[in-house]
Short mmCIF file of C-alpha atoms and ligand atoms in Angstrom, two decimals:
data_model
loop_
_atom_site.label_atom_id
_atom_site.label_comp_id
_atom_site.label_asym_id
_atom_site.label_seq_id
_atom_site.Cartn_x
_atom_site.Cartn_y
_atom_site.Cartn_z
CA MET A 1 162.68 121.09 58.70
CA LYS A 2 163.10 119.86 62.61
CA VAL A 3 164.87 117.17 64.60
CA ILE A 4 164.37 116.07 68.20
CA ALA A 5 166.56 114.25 70.37
CA ILE A 6 165.38 112.83 73.70
CA ASN A 7 168.21 112.03 76.27
CA GLY A 8 166.98 109.80 78.08
CA SER A 9 170.42 109.17 79.98
CA PRO A 10 170.05 110.89 84.36
CA HIS A 11 173.07 113.13 83.43
CA ALA A 12 172.60 116.24 81.44
CA LYS A 13 176.05 116.58 80.41
CA GLY A 14 177.28 112.92 80.41
CA ASN A 15 178.59 110.56 77.25
CA THR A 16 174.86 109.60 75.62
CA TYR A 17 173.78 113.14 75.88
CA LEU A 18 177.91 114.00 74.25
CA ALA A 19 176.72 111.08 70.64
CA LEU A 20 173.71 113.08 70.55
CA ALA A 21 175.01 116.46 70.06
CA GLU A 22 177.09 114.69 68.18
CA VAL A 23 174.22 114.25 65.58
CA GLY A 24 173.68 117.50 65.82
CA VAL A 25 177.76 118.26 65.27
CA SER A 26 176.28 117.33 61.31
CA LEU A 27 172.18 118.60 60.72
CA LYS A 28 173.69 121.85 61.79
CA GLU A 29 176.03 122.07 59.04
CA GLU A 30 172.72 120.74 56.77
CA GLY A 31 171.21 123.43 57.93
CA ILE A 32 168.88 121.45 60.00
CA ASP A 33 166.84 122.26 62.98
CA TYR A 34 167.69 120.40 66.51
CA GLU A 35 167.07 120.21 70.04
CA ILE A 36 167.92 117.85 72.37
CA ILE A 37 165.66 117.47 75.40
CA HIS A 38 166.12 116.35 78.66
CA VAL A 39 163.63 113.19 79.63
CA GLY A 40 166.75 110.52 81.37
CA HIS A 41 166.60 112.80 84.78
CA LYS A 42 162.51 113.55 86.24
CA GLN A 43 160.62 111.25 87.87
CA ILE A 44 158.60 109.23 84.75
CA HIS A 45 156.13 106.55 85.81
CA GLY A 46 156.01 103.67 83.00
CA CYS A 47 152.84 102.17 80.85
CA ILE A 48 150.27 100.85 83.10
CA GLY A 49 148.45 99.36 79.69
CA CYS A 50 144.98 100.93 81.13
CA GLY A 51 143.48 101.57 76.84
CA LYS A 52 142.82 105.27 77.88
CA CYS A 53 144.66 106.72 75.27
CA GLN A 54 143.19 104.21 72.87
CA GLU A 55 139.90 104.97 74.47
CA LYS A 56 139.88 108.61 73.97
CA ARG A 57 142.33 109.39 71.20
CA ASN A 58 143.34 112.67 72.47
CA GLY A 59 146.68 113.27 72.18
CA THR A 60 147.80 112.84 75.89
CA CYS A 61 148.95 110.22 77.87
CA VAL A 62 145.54 109.85 79.87
CA ALA A 63 147.06 108.65 82.92
CA PHE A 64 149.88 110.47 84.07
CA ASN A 65 149.48 114.28 83.28
CA ASP A 66 154.00 114.80 83.03
CA VAL A 67 156.81 114.83 80.91
CA VAL A 68 155.16 112.81 78.59
CA ASN A 69 152.53 115.27 77.78
CA GLU A 70 154.40 117.96 78.03
CA VAL A 71 157.16 116.55 74.51
CA LEU A 72 154.38 114.60 72.92
CA PRO A 73 153.25 117.37 70.31
CA LYS A 74 157.77 118.75 69.68
CA LEU A 75 158.07 114.77 68.66
CA LYS A 76 154.50 114.90 66.63
CA GLU A 77 155.65 117.53 64.51
CA ALA A 78 159.43 116.62 64.17
CA ASP A 79 160.83 115.42 60.98
CA ALA A 80 162.95 113.59 62.26
CA ILE A 81 163.56 110.89 66.38
CA VAL A 82 166.99 110.54 67.62
CA LEU A 83 166.40 108.31 70.97
CA GLY A 84 169.38 108.44 73.15
CA SER A 85 169.89 106.04 76.62
CA PRO A 86 173.02 104.37 78.40
CA VAL A 87 173.14 101.55 78.30
CA TYR A 88 171.38 99.95 81.87
CA TYR A 89 173.03 96.38 82.59
CA ALA A 90 172.23 95.21 79.23
CA GLY A 91 169.07 97.86 77.91
CA ILE A 92 168.25 100.65 78.54
CA ALA A 93 167.85 102.42 81.00
CA GLY A 94 164.76 102.28 82.69
CA THR A 95 163.45 105.92 82.95
CA MET A 96 164.25 106.19 79.31
CA LYS A 97 161.91 103.73 79.11
CA CYS A 98 158.57 104.10 81.21
CA PHE A 99 158.92 108.03 78.93
CA LEU A 100 159.64 105.51 75.48
CA ASP A 101 156.33 103.20 76.09
CA ARG A 102 154.65 105.32 76.81
CA ALA A 103 154.96 108.25 74.18
CA PHE A 104 155.10 105.46 71.17
CA TYR A 105 151.90 103.89 72.62
CA VAL A 106 149.98 107.13 72.86
CA ALA A 107 151.31 108.32 69.42
CA GLY A 108 150.66 105.26 68.19
CA ALA A 109 146.73 105.12 69.42
CA ASN A 110 146.38 108.94 68.06
CA GLY A 111 146.47 107.32 64.16
CA GLY A 112 150.60 106.48 63.97
CA TRP A 113 152.14 109.85 64.65
CA PHE A 114 155.53 109.02 63.74
CA ARG A 115 155.09 107.45 60.51
CA HIS A 116 157.03 108.06 58.19
CA LYS A 117 158.79 109.92 59.95
CA VAL A 118 162.86 109.17 60.10
CA GLY A 119 164.28 108.09 63.69
CA ALA A 120 167.71 107.10 64.87
CA ALA A 121 168.89 105.60 68.16
CA VAL A 122 172.26 106.56 69.69
CA VAL A 123 173.55 104.49 72.88
CA ALA A 124 176.45 105.22 75.90
CA VAL A 125 178.40 102.59 77.30
CA ARG A 126 181.62 101.92 79.11
CA ARG A 127 182.08 98.09 77.77
CA SER A 128 178.88 95.86 77.00
CA GLY A 129 175.28 95.41 75.81
CA GLY A 130 175.15 98.47 73.72
CA THR A 131 174.07 96.63 70.69
CA MET A 132 170.98 95.01 72.74
CA THR A 133 170.43 98.36 73.46
CA PHE A 134 170.93 99.80 70.27
CA ASN A 135 168.51 97.22 68.61
CA SER A 136 165.61 98.32 71.62
CA LEU A 137 166.06 101.80 71.03
CA ASN A 138 164.91 100.75 67.07
CA HIS A 139 161.52 98.61 68.47
CA TYR A 140 159.85 101.80 68.47
CA PHE A 141 160.77 102.49 64.61
CA GLY A 142 160.02 99.49 63.66
CA LEU A 143 156.65 99.21 64.72
CA SER A 144 155.78 102.80 64.04
CA ASP A 145 156.46 102.91 60.40
CA MET A 146 159.42 105.14 60.43
CA LEU A 147 162.05 105.22 58.42
CA VAL A 148 165.51 104.48 59.80
CA PRO A 149 169.07 105.19 58.61
CA THR A 150 172.31 103.48 59.19
CA SER A 151 175.50 104.54 59.96
CA VAL A 152 179.26 103.49 59.05
CA TYR A 153 178.91 101.18 62.56
CA TRP A 154 175.73 100.52 64.97
CA ASN A 155 174.92 104.38 66.66
CA ILE A 156 177.17 103.32 69.87
CA ILE A 157 179.97 105.27 71.91
CA HIS A 158 181.55 104.44 74.56
CA GLY A 159 183.27 105.49 77.90
CA LEU A 160 182.04 105.57 81.53
CA ILE A 161 182.90 108.89 83.62
CA PRO A 162 180.86 111.33 81.58
CA GLY A 163 182.04 113.55 79.67
CA GLU A 164 184.55 110.13 78.78
CA ALA A 165 183.51 109.43 75.75
CA SER A 166 184.69 112.59 73.73
CA GLN A 167 187.74 110.35 72.98
CA ASP A 168 186.10 107.45 71.45
CA GLN A 169 186.77 109.35 68.47
CA GLU A 170 185.76 106.64 66.06
CA GLY A 171 182.07 107.35 67.90
CA ILE A 172 182.14 110.80 67.28
CA GLU A 173 182.84 109.55 63.65
CA VAL A 174 179.65 107.11 63.75
CA MET A 175 177.48 110.23 65.54
CA ASN A 176 178.60 112.64 62.80
CA THR A 177 177.91 110.42 59.89
CA ILE A 178 174.08 109.56 61.09
CA GLY A 179 173.31 113.16 61.40
CA LYS A 180 175.31 113.91 57.44
CA ASN A 181 172.25 110.76 56.78
CA ILE A 182 169.20 111.79 58.93
CA ALA A 183 169.44 115.58 56.84
CA TRP A 184 170.81 113.43 53.22
CA MET A 185 167.17 111.22 54.01
CA LEU A 186 165.07 114.54 55.28
CA LYS A 187 166.07 115.69 52.50
CA MET A 188 164.84 112.52 49.89
CA LYS A 189 162.16 113.05 51.63
CA GLU A 190 161.11 116.55 51.10
CA GLU A 191 162.69 116.54 47.39
CA THR A 192 160.27 113.79 46.28
CA LYS A 193 156.65 114.88 47.82
CA ASP A 194 155.69 115.88 44.93
CA LYS A 195 157.08 113.15 42.32
CA LEU A 196 156.04 109.94 44.59
CA THR A 197 153.18 109.27 46.50
CA GLU A 198 154.02 107.57 49.74
CA PRO A 199 152.05 104.07 50.36
CA ALA A 200 149.66 104.09 51.97
CA SER A 201 148.26 103.11 55.69
CA PHE A 202 146.19 101.07 56.05
CA ALA A 203 144.22 98.92 58.83
CA LYS A 204 146.40 96.83 60.34
CA THR A 205 144.86 92.94 61.35
CA PHE A 206 145.57 92.60 65.05
CA THR A 207 146.23 88.79 65.94
CA ASN A 208 147.60 87.26 68.58
CA PHE A 209 148.48 84.19 67.88
CA ILE A 210 145.41 81.81 69.54
CA ARG A 211 143.09 83.59 66.96
C1 FMN B 1 173.28 101.39 86.61
C2 FMN B 1 174.19 101.05 85.21
C3 FMN B 1 173.71 100.51 84.48
C4 FMN B 1 174.91 100.41 83.82
N1 FMN B 1 175.15 99.26 82.79
C5 FMN B 1 175.73 98.58 81.63
C6 FMN B 1 176.07 97.81 80.85
O1 FMN B 1 174.71 96.97 80.91
N2 FMN B 1 177.43 97.72 80.87
C7 FMN B 1 177.84 98.41 79.79
O2 FMN B 1 179.30 98.63 79.68
N3 FMN B 1 177.75 100.06 80.57
C8 FMN B 1 176.80 100.02 81.82
N4 FMN B 1 177.22 101.16 82.69
C9 FMN B 1 177.56 102.10 82.31
C10 FMN B 1 176.70 103.14 81.75
O3 FMN B 1 176.47 102.81 80.60
C11 FMN B 1 178.24 104.80 81.05
O4 FMN B 1 178.65 104.84 81.69
C12 FMN B 1 177.79 105.23 79.91
O5 FMN B 1 178.84 105.94 79.09
C13 FMN B 1 176.97 106.66 80.93
O6 FMN B 1 176.42 107.15 79.78
P1 FMN B 1 175.83 108.52 80.43
O7 FMN B 1 177.18 109.24 80.89
O8 FMN B 1 175.15 109.44 79.61
O9 FMN B 1 174.53 108.79 81.58
C14 FMN B 1 176.04 101.21 83.44
C15 FMN B 1 175.90 102.84 84.23
C16 FMN B 1 174.66 102.05 84.96
C17 FMN B 1 174.73 103.12 86.11
#
């Protein structure tokens, strides 16, 4: 089993990384492969809504051939996805938002790659805006028919300068717990895959409130 984490901070080894690494401590203890991919320092264009990914359905973002297309195959293969972002103005850091909009749109356009994968979000924050950012990251899972485990608090760690979050002992315990719960959910899925049938997918009715 493999879990891919996305570090959406510009800092390679900042507080977001620290939170993601603590999730990994638990996953590794449970014998699960874990890789953190850093995207927050890259130049990533936002989604331009061209709809070409839905038209071509070739598994890529047709508009921009960048790190999104490099990472997408890894996300497609992963059993679980962990999204990490620092809080910027009470929201997802801009570069990470650009990455997620395009990656999740392509995954959806190509038949729902992330359906029934496990998804968890973590955020790093100095003071305030953590829950809003955490909620925003969870919206990507909620639209993708994913399974979202929880922890003993919302998955938020506190710190300002890179590495400061190592002093947030409760935050670290929250991250360790979400790692354990991701592992447990993955193992439950594996154990029951021959005994329980997954709910079937269906062609969703697409309404936009005017007809
Ligand atoms: C542009 C910018 C906006 C920020 N906005 C907030 C904010 O709204 N609330 C907050 O508490 N901290 C805010 N911070 C602080 C970061 O969330 C905090 O330093 C975090 O730990 C950074 O994580 P990192 O080390 O992974 O980059 C902001 C930092 C920057 C650079």
